[in-house]
Coordinates of C-alpha atoms and ligand atoms in Angstrom, one line a residue:
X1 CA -66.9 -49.5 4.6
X2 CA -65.4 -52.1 2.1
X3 CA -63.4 -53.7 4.9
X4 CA -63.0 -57.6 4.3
X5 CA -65.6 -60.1 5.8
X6 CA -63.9 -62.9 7.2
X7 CA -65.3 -66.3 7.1
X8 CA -65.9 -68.0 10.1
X9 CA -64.4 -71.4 10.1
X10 CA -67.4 -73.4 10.4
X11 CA -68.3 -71.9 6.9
X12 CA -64.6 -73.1 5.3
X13 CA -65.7 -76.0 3.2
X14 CA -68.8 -73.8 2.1
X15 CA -66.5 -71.7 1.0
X16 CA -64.3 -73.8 -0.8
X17 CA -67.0 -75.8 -2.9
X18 CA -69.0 -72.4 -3.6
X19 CA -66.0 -70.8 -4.7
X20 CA -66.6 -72.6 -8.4
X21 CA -70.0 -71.0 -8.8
X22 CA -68.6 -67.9 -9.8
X23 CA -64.7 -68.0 -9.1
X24 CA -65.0 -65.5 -6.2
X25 CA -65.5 -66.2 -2.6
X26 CA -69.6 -66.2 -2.7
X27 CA -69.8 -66.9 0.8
X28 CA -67.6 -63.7 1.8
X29 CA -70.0 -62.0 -0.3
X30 CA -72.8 -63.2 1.7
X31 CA -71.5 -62.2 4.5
X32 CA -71.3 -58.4 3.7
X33 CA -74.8 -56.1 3.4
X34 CA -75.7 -56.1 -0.8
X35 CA -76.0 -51.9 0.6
X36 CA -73.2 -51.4 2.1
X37 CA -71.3 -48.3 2.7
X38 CA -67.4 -47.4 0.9
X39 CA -64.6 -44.8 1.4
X40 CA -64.7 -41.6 -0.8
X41 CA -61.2 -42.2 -2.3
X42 CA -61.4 -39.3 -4.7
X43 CA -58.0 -36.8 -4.7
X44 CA -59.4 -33.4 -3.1
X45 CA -59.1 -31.5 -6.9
X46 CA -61.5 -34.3 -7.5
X47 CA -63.6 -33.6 -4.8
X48 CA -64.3 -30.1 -5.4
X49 CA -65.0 -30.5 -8.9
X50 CA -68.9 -29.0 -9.9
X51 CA -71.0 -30.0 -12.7
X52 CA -73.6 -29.3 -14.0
X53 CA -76.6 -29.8 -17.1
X54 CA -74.8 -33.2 -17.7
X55 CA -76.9 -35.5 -19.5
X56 CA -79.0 -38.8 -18.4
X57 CA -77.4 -42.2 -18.9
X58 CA -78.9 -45.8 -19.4
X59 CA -77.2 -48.3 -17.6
X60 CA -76.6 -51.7 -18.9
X61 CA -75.6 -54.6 -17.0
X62 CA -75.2 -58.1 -19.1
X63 CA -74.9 -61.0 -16.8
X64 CA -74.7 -64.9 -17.1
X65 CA -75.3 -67.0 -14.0
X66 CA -74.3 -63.9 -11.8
X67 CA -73.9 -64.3 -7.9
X68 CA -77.4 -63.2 -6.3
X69 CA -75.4 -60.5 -3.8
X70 CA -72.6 -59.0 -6.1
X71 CA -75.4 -58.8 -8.7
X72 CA -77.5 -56.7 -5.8
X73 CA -74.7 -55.0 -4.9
X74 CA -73.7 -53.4 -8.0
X75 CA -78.0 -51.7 -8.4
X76 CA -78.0 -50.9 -4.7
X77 CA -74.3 -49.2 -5.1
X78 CA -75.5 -47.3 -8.7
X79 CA -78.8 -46.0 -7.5
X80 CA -76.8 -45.1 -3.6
X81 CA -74.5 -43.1 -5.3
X82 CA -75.9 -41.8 -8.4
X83 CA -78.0 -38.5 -8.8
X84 CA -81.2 -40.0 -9.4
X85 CA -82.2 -37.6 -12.0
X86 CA -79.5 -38.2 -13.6
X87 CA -80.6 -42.2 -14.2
X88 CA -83.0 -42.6 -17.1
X89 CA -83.5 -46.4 -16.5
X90 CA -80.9 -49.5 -15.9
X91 CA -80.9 -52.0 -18.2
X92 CA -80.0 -55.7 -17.2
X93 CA -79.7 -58.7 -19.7
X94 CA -79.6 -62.0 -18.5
X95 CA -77.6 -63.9 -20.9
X96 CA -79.9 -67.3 -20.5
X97 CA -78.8 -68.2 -16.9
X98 CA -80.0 -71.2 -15.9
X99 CA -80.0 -70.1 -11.9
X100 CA -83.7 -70.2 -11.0
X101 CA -83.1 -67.3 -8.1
X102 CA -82.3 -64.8 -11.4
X103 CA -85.9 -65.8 -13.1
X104 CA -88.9 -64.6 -10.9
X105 CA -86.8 -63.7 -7.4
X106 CA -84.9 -61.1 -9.3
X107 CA -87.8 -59.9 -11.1
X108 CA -89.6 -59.1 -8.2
X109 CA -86.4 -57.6 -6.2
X110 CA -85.4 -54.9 -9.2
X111 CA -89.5 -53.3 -8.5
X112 CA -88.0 -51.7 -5.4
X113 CA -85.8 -49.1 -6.8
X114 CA -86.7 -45.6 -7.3
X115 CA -85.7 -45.3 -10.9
X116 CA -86.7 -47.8 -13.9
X117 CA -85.0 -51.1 -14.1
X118 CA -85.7 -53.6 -16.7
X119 CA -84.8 -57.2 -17.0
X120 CA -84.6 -58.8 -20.2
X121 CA -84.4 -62.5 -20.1
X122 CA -82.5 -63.7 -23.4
X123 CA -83.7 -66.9 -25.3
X124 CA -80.6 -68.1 -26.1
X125 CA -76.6 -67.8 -24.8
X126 CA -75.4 -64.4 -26.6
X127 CA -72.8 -63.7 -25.5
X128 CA -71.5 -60.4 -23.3
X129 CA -71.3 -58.3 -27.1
X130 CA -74.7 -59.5 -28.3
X131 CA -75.9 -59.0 -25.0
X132 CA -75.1 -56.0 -24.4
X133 CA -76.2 -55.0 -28.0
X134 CA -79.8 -56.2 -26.9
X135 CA -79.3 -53.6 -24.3
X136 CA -78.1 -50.6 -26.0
X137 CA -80.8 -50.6 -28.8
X138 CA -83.4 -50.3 -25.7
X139 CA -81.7 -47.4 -24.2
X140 CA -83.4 -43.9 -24.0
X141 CA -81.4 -41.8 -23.0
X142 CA -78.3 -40.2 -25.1
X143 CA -75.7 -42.0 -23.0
X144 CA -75.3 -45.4 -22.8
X145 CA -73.1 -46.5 -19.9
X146 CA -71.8 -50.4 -19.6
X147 CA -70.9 -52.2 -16.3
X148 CA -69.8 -55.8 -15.3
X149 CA -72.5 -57.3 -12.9
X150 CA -70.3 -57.3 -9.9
X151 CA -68.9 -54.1 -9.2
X152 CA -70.0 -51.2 -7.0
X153 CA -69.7 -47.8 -7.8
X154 CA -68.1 -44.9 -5.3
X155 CA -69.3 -41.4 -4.3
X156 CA -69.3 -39.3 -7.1
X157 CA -68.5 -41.8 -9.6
X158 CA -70.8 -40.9 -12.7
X159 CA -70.6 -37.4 -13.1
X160 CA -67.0 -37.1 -14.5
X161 CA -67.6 -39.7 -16.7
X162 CA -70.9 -37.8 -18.0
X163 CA -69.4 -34.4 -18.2
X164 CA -66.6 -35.7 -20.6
X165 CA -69.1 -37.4 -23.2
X166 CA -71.1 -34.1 -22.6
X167 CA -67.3 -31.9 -23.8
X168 CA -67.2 -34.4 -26.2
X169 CA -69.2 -36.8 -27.8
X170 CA -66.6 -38.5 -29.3
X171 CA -64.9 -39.7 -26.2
X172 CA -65.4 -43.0 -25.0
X173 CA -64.8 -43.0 -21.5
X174 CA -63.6 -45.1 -18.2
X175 CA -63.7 -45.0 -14.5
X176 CA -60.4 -46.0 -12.8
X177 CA -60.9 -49.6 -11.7
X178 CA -60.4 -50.8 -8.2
X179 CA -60.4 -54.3 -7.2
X180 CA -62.8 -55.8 -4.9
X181 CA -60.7 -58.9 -3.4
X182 CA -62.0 -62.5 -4.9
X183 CA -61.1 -63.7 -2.1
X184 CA -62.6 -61.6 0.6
X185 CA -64.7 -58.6 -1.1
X186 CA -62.5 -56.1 0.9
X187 CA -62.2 -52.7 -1.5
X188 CA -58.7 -52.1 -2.6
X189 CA -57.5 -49.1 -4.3
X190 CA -55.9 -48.8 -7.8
X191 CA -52.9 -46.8 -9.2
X192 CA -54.2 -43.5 -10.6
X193 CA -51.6 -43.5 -13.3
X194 CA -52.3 -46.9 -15.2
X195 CA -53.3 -47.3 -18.4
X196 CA -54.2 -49.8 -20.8
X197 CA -52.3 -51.4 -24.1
X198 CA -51.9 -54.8 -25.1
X199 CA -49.3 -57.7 -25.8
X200 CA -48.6 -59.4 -28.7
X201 CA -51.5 -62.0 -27.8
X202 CA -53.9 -59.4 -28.4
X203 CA -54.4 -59.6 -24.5
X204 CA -55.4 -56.5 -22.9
X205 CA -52.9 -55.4 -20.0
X206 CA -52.7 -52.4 -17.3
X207 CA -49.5 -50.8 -17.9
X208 CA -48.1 -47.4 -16.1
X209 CA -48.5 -44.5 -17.8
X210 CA -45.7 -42.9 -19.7
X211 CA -43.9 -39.8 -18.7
X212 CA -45.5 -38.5 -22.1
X213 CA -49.1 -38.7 -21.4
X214 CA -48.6 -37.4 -17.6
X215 CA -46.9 -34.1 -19.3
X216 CA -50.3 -33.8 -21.8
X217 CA -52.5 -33.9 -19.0
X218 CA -50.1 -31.2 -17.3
X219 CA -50.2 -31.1 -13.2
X220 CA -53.8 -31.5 -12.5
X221 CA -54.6 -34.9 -11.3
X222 CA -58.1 -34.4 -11.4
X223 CA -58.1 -34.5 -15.3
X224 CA -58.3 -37.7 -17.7
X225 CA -56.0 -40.1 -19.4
X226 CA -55.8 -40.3 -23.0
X227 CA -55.4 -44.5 -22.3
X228 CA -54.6 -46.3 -25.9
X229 CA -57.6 -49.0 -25.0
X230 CA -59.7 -49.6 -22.6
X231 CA -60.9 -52.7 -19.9
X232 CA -63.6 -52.9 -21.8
X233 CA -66.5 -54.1 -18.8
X234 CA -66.8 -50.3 -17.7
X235 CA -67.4 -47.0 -20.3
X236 CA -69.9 -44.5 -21.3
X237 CA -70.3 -43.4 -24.5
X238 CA -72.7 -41.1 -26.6
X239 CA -75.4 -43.5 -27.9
X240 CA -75.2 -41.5 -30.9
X241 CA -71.4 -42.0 -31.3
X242 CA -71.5 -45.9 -30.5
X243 CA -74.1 -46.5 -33.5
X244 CA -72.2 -43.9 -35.8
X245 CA -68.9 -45.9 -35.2
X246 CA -70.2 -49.3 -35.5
X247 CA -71.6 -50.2 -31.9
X248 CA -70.3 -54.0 -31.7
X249 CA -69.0 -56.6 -33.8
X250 CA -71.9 -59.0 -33.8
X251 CA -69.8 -61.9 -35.1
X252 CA -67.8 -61.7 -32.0
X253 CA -68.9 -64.6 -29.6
X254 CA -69.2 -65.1 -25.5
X255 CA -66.5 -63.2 -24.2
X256 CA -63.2 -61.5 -25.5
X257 CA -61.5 -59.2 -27.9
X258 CA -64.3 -56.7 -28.1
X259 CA -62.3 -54.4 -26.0
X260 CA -59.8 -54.1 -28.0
X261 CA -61.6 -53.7 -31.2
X262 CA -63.7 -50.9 -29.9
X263 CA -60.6 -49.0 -28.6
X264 CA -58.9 -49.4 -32.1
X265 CA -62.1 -48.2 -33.9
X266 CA -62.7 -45.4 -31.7
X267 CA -58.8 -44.1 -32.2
X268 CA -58.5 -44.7 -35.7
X269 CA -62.1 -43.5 -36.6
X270 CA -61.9 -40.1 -35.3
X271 CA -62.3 -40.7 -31.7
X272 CA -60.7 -40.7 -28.5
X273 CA -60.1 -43.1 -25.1
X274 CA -60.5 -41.5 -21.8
X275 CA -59.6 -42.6 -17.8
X276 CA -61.5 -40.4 -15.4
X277 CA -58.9 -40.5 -12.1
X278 CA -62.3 -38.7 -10.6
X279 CA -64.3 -41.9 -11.1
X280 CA -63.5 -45.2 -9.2
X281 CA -65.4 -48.3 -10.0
X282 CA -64.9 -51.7 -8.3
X283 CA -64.4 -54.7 -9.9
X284 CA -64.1 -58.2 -9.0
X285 CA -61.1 -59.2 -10.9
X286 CA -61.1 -63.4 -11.1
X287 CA -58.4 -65.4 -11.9
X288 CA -60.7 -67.7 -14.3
X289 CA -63.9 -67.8 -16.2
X290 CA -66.1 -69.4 -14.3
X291 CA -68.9 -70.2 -17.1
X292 CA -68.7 -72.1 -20.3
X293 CA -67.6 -71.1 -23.4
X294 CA -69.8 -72.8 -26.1
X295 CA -67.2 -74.0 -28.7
X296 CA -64.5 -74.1 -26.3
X297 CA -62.4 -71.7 -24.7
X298 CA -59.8 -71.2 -27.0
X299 CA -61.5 -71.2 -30.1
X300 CA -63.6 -68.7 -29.5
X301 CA -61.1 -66.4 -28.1
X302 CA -59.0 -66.6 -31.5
X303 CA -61.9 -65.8 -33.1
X304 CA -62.4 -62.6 -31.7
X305 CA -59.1 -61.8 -31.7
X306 CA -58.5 -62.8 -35.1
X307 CA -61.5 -60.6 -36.3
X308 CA -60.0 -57.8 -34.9
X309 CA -56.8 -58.6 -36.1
X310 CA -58.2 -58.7 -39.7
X311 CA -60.0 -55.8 -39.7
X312 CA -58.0 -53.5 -37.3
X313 CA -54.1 -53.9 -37.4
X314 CA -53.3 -54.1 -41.6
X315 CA -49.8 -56.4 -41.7
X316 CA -49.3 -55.5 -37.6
X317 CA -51.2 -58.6 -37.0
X318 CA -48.6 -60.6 -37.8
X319 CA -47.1 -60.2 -34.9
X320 CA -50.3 -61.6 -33.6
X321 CA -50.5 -64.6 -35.7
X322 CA -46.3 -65.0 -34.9
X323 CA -47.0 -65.3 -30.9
X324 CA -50.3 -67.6 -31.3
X325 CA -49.9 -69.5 -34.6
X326 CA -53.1 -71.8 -33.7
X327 CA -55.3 -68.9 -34.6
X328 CA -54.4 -68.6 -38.0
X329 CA -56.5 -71.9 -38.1
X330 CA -59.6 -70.5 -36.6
X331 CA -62.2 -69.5 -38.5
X332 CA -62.6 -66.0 -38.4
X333 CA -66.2 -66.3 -40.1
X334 CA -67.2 -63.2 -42.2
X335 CA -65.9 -60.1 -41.7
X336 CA -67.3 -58.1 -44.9
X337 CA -69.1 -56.1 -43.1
X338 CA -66.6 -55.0 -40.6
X339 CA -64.4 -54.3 -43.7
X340 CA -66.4 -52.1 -45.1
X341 CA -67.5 -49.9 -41.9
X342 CA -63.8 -49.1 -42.0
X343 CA -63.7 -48.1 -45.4
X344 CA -67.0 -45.7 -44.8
X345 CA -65.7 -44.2 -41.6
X346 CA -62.4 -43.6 -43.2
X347 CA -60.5 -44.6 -40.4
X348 CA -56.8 -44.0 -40.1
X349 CA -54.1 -46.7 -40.2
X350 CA -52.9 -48.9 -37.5
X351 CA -49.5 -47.8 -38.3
X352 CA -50.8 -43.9 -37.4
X353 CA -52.5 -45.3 -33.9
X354 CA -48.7 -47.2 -33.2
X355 CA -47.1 -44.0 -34.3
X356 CA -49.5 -41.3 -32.7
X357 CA -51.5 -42.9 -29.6
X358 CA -49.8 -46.0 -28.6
X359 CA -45.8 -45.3 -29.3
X360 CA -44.9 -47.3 -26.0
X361 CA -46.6 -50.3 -27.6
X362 CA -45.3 -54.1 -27.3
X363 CA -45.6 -53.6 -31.4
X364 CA -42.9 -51.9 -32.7
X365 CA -43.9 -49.3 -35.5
X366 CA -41.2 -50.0 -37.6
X367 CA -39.4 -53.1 -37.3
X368 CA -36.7 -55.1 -39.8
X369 CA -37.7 -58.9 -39.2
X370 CA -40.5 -60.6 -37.7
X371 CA -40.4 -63.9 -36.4
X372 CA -37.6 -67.0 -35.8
X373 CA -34.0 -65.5 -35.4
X374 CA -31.6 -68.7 -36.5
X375 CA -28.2 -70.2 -36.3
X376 CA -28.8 -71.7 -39.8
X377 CA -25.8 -74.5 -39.2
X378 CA -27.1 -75.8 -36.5
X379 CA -31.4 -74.9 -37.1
X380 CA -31.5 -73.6 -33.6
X381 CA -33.4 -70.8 -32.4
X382 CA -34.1 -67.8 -29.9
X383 CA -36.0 -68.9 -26.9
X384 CA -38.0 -67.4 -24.5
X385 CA -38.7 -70.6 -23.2
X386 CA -41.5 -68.2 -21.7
X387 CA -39.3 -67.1 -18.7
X388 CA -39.9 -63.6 -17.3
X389 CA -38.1 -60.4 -16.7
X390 CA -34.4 -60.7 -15.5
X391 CA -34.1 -64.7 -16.3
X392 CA -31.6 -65.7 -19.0
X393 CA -32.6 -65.9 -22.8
X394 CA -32.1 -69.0 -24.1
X395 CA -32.2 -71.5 -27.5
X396 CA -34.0 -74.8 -28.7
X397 CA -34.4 -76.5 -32.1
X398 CA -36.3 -74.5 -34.6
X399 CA -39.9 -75.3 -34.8
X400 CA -41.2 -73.0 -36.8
X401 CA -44.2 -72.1 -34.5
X402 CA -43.3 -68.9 -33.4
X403 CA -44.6 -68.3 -29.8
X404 CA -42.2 -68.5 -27.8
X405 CA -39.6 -68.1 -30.7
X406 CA -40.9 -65.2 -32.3
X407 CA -39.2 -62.3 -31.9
X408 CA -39.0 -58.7 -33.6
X409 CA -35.4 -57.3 -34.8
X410 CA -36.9 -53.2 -34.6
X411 CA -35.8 -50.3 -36.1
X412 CA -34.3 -49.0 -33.3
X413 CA -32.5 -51.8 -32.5
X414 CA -34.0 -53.7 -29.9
X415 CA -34.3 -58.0 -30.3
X416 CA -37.7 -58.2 -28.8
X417 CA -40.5 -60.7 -28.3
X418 CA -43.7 -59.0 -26.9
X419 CA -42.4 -56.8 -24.2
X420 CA -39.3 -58.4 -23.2
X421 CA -36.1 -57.5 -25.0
X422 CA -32.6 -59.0 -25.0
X423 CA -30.2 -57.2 -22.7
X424 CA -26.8 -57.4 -21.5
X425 CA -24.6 -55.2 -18.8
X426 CA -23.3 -56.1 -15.8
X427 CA -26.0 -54.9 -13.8
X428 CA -27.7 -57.7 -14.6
X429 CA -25.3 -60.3 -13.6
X430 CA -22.7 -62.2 -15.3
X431 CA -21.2 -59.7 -17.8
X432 CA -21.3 -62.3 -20.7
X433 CA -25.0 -63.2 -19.7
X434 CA -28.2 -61.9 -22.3
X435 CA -30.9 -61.7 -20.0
X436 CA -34.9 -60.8 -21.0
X437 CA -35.8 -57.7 -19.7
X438 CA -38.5 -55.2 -19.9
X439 CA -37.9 -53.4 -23.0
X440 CA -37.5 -49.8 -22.9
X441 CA -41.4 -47.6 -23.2
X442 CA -39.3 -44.7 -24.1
X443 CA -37.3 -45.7 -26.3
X444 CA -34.4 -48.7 -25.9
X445 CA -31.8 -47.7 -23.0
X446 CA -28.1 -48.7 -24.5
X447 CA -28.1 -52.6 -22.6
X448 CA -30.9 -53.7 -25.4
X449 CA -29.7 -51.9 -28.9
X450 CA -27.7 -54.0 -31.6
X451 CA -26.5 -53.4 -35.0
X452 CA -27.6 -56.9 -37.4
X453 CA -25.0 -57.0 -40.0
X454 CA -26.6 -59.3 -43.1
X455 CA -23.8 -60.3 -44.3
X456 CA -21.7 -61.8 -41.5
X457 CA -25.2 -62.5 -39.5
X458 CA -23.4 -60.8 -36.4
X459 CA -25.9 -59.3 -33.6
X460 CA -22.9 -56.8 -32.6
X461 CA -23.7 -55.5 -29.3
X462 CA -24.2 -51.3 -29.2
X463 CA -21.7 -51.1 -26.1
X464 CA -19.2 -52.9 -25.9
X465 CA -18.8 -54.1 -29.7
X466 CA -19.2 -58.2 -28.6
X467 CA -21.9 -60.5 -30.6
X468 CA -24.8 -62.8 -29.5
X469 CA -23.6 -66.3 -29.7
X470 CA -25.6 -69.7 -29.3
X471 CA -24.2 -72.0 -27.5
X472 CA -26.0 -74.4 -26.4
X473 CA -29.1 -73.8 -25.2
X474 CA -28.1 -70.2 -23.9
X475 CA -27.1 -67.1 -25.0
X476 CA -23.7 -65.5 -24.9
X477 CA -21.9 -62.0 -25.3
X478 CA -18.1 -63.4 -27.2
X479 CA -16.1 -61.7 -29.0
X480 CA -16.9 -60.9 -32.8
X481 CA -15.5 -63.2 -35.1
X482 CA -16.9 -63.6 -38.5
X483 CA -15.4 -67.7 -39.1
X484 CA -17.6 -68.3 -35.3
X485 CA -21.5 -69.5 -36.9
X486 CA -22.3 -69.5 -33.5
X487 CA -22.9 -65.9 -34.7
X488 CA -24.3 -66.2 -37.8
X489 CA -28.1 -65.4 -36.9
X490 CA -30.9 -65.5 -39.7
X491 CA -33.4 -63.3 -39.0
X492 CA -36.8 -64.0 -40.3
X493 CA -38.0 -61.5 -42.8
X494 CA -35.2 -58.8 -42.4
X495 CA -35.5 -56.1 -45.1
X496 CA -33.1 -52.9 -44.5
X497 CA -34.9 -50.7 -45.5
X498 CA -37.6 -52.0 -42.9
X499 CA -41.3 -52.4 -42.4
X500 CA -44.2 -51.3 -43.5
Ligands
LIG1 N1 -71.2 -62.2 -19.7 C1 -72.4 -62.5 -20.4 N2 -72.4 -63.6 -21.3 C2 -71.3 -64.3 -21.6 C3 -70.1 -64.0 -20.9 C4 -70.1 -63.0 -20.0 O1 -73.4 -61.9 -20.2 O2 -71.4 -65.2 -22.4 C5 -71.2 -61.1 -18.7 C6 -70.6 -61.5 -17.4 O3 -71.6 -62.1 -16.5 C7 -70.2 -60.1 -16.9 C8 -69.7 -59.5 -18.2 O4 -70.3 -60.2 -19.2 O5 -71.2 -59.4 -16.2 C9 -68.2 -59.5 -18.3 O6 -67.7 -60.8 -18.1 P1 -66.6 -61.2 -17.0 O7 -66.9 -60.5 -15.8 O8 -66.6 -62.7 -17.0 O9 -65.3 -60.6 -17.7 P2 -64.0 -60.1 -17.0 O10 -64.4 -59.0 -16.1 O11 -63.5 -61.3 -16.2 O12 -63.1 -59.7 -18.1
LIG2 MN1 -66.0 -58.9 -14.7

C-alpha cells in the first residue's frame, strides 16, 4: 500500500554501494513486490467522475540502465490499473543499456502481459528525445502517452488524461506527480495546486499556483490546470498534434531542455498545457543523474537550453545567457530547421506567452535594464552572492559575468535577479537592511518597488523616499543625497522607455 520498506541492517552496506547504480535506494526497491498495491488518493469529485468512448493510447517508456524492479513496477502498475481496452500496446526503448538482465531476461518477462509490449533495443546511446522519438513513430494508436521508467501509476490514472486529449486535441496533458521516496520507495502525496514555470537558468521548477489560475478553473477541484510548462517525463498527447507541432527537437541530446521547448511550442503554436488533479502518477524524484552524459554534463545541457533559447524566447533569452554566461560558448549546432517550423506554424511571440500564460514568470515582460547594476567610482556590483530568500543582498567587484550579478531593473519597479528581488521594511529586520526576498507573483508588494532616476543614479526607495547605497560589500537604505556615489548605480542597458 506504498508504505516504506525498511532495510534490515545486515543489508546497510548493500544499500549504500548500490545506491550509485541508479541514485535511488535499489535495495529498498527490492524489498517491496514489483505488483504491489497503492492508496486511491483521488478527491471524491474525482472519484465520481464517468467517461466514456475515450480513445486508446500507446505507452512509451525510454530507459537507460533502468533498475530491474522500478522498471517492473511501472508495466505491472500501468496494465493493474489501466482499462485494458483502453491499451493499444506499450512501447519500451532501451537507450543502449549495457545491463545484461535488460537484454534477454526482460525480453522474456514483458511476454506475460495481457496487452502488447514491445522492446526495442537501440544501437547506439540516443538520448531520452531521440529515444522516445523511435517510440512515438511506432505507435498505433491516436494517443501517444510518455512515462519515466520508474513510476507507478494509481487507480484511475489514465482516463482523465484521455478524456482531455479526446475534448481537445490540442491539449497536451499531465498527471499530478507524487513522489516515490529515493530513499525508501514509500508513496508520498503531492500538492494539488502546483504548477510548473521556470528560472532564469532555463531550469524547470514546481511553483504554487496563482490566485489567477485557481479563479479560471472556478471551485471544482476535479478540473485541470492550465500549468505554463510541463515536467516533461509524464504527458499524453494526440499523435496527430505532436507530429503537426513538431514532435521533438532531434538536435537535442541525452537529457534536458526538451520540456521546456515543447511547453513553449505547444503555447505559442496554438496549443495548450494541462494538469489533471484526477490523475496521480509516482515518480522517483533523484537528487542526481546517475548515468553518463556523453560530452559532459554541462555541455550538453547548454546545448539544449540554448536551442530553445534561440528558437523560443526572441531577445527574453538574454536573461538566460545573463544568469549562465558559459552557454553563450556552446555550440548550439543547427537550428534552421527549428526556425523555420516556427515560422510555418505561425506561432505567437514569447512576449504574448510572458504576457498571456505565464505573467507570474521569473522573466519580467517588460523590464528597463538587464544585467550588472554598478557603483561606476568604485566598479562594484550587486551580488547575490547566491544566498537565498530573507539573507542580505550584497556587492563584489564587477566581473562582468553576470550570474550571480545579473539582475533585472522591471517595469514595475522591482530590482530582481531570477526570482528574488531586493526588499527592505522592518519586517525583515534591521530597518536599513536590503534583504533578497521572493519577488512578488502578483505583482511587487510596496517593500520591493523603486523609482531609478538616470541622472543622479539614485535607487529611491517607493516607501519611505531613502536610496540603495553600497557600502562595502552590503547594501544599505541612507538617506538620498545626490554628492553620495555610493548611490550613483549604473544600470546595464536602462532605456526609459523600456523593453521590448
Ligand atoms: N533516459 C534515456 N536516455 C538517456 C537519458 C535518460 O532513455 O540518455 C531515460 C531515463 O532512463 C528515464 C527518462 O529518460 O526513463 C527520464 O530521465 P530521468 O528519469 O533521468 O530524468 P528526471 O526524471 O530525473 O528528470
Ligand atoms: Mn525520472
Amino acid at each position: 500500500m506504498g508504505t516504506a520498506a525498511e532495510v534490515p541492517s545486515h543489508l546497510n552496506d548493500e544499500k549504500d554501494k548500490r545506491f550509485l547504480e541508479n541514485q535511488f535506494n535499489v535495495v529498498a526497491s527490492e524489498l517491496i513486490s514489483v505488483n504491489r498495491s497503492l492508496p486511491d488518493y483521488r478527491n471524491p469529485q474525482c472519484k465520481a467522475k464517468k467517461f466514456s468512448g475515450l480513445p486508446k493510447v500507446s505507452i512509451i517508456i525510454v530507459f537507460h540502465n533502468e533498475a530491474w524492479t522500478t522498471l517492473l513496477r511501472t508495466l505491472h502498475s500501468v496494465v493493474n490499473r489501466s482499462p485494458n481496452d483502453l491499451l493499444e500496446e506499450i512501447i519500451m526503448i532501451d537507450d543502449l543499456s549495457d545491463r545484461s538482465y535488460l537484454t534477454k531476461p526482460l525480453d522474456a518477462y514483458i511476454k506475460r502481459f495481457p496487452i502488447p509490449v514491445h522492446l526495442v533495443h537501440l544501437p547506439e546511446r540516443s538520448g531520452l528525445i531521440r529515444a522516445r522519438l523511435t517510440g512515438s513513430a511506432m505507435a498505433k494508436a491516436p494517443v501517444l502517452l510518455f512515462l519515466d521508467a520508474h513510476v507507478e501509476v494509481t487507480e484511475g490514472w489514465l482516463e482523465p488524461l484521455l478524456d482531455r486529449v479526446k475534448e481537445d486535441r490540442k491539449i497536451v496533458v499531465a498527471p499530478i506527480i507524487d513522489v516515490i521516496s529515493d530513499d525508501n520507495f514509500e508513496y508520498v502525496t503531492a500538492s494539488d495546486t502546483t504548477w510548473g514555470g521556470f528560472n532564469w537558468h532555463l531550469n524547470f521548477r514546481w511553483y504554487t499556483v496563482p490566485e489567477r489560475e485557481l479563479r479560471r478553473r472556478g471551485g471544482d477541484k476535479s478540473s485541470p490546470i492550465q500549468t505554463p510548462t510541463i515536467a516533461g517525463g509524464l504527458f499524453a498527447m494526440d499523435k496527430q498534434f505532436f507530429y503537426d507541432l513538431g514532435s521533438y527537437d532531434e538536435g537535442m541530446q541525452v537529457w534536458g531542455g526538451e520540456n521546456l521547448e515543447i511547453s513553449f511550442r505547444a503555447w505559442m503554436c496554438g496549443g495548450s498545457l494541462e494538469i489533471h488533479p484526477c490523475s496521480r502518477v509516482g515518480h522517483v524524484f533523484r537528487k542526481q543523474t546517475p548515468y553518463t552524459f556523453p560530452g559532459g554534463t554541462a555541455k550538453v545541457i547548454h546545448h539544449n537550453a540554448a536551442r530553445t533559447a534561440e528558437v523560443w524566447m526572441d531577445n527574453y533569452k538574454e536573461f538566460f545567457y545573463k544568469m549562465v554566461p558559459s552557454a553563450r560558448r556552446v555550440d548550439a549546432g543547427d537550428m534552421t530547421a527549428r526556425h523555420q517550423l516556427r515560422t510555418q506554424l505561425e506561432c505567437k511571440s514569447f512576449k504574448w506567452y510572458l504576457e498571456t500564460v505565464y505573467p507570474e514568470a521569473p522573466l519580467p515582460a517588460h523590464y528597463k535594464s538587464l544585467g550588472f547594476v554598478m557603483i561606476e567610482s568604485e566598479k562594484k556590483c550587486m551580488d547575490t552572492h547566491g544566498r537565498k530568500k530573507g539573507e542580505l543582498a550584497g556587492m563584489s567587484g564587477c566581473h562582468g559575468q553576470g550570474g550571480n550579478q545579473a539582475w533585472t531593473y522591471t517595469a514595475k519597479g522591482e530590482v530582481r535577479s531570477d526570482d528574488l528581488c531586493l526588499s527592505v521594511g522592518s519586517t525583515l529586520g534591521l530597518s536599513g537592511a536590503v534583504r533578497l526576498d521572493k519577488c512578488g507573483v502578483a505583482g511587487p508588494s510596496q517593500k520591493h518597488v523603486f523609482t531609478y532616476d538616470k541622472e543622479t543614479g539614485q535607487l529611491i526607495h517607493s516607501k519611505g523616499g531613502r536610496c540603495i547605497s553600497g557600502i562595502g560589500d552590503r547594501l544599505e537604505m541612507r538617506t538620498c543625497d545626490t554628492g553620495d556615489d555610493s548611490q550613483r548605480w549604473n544600470l546595464e542597458g536602462f532605456r526609459e522607455e523600456g523593453y521590448p
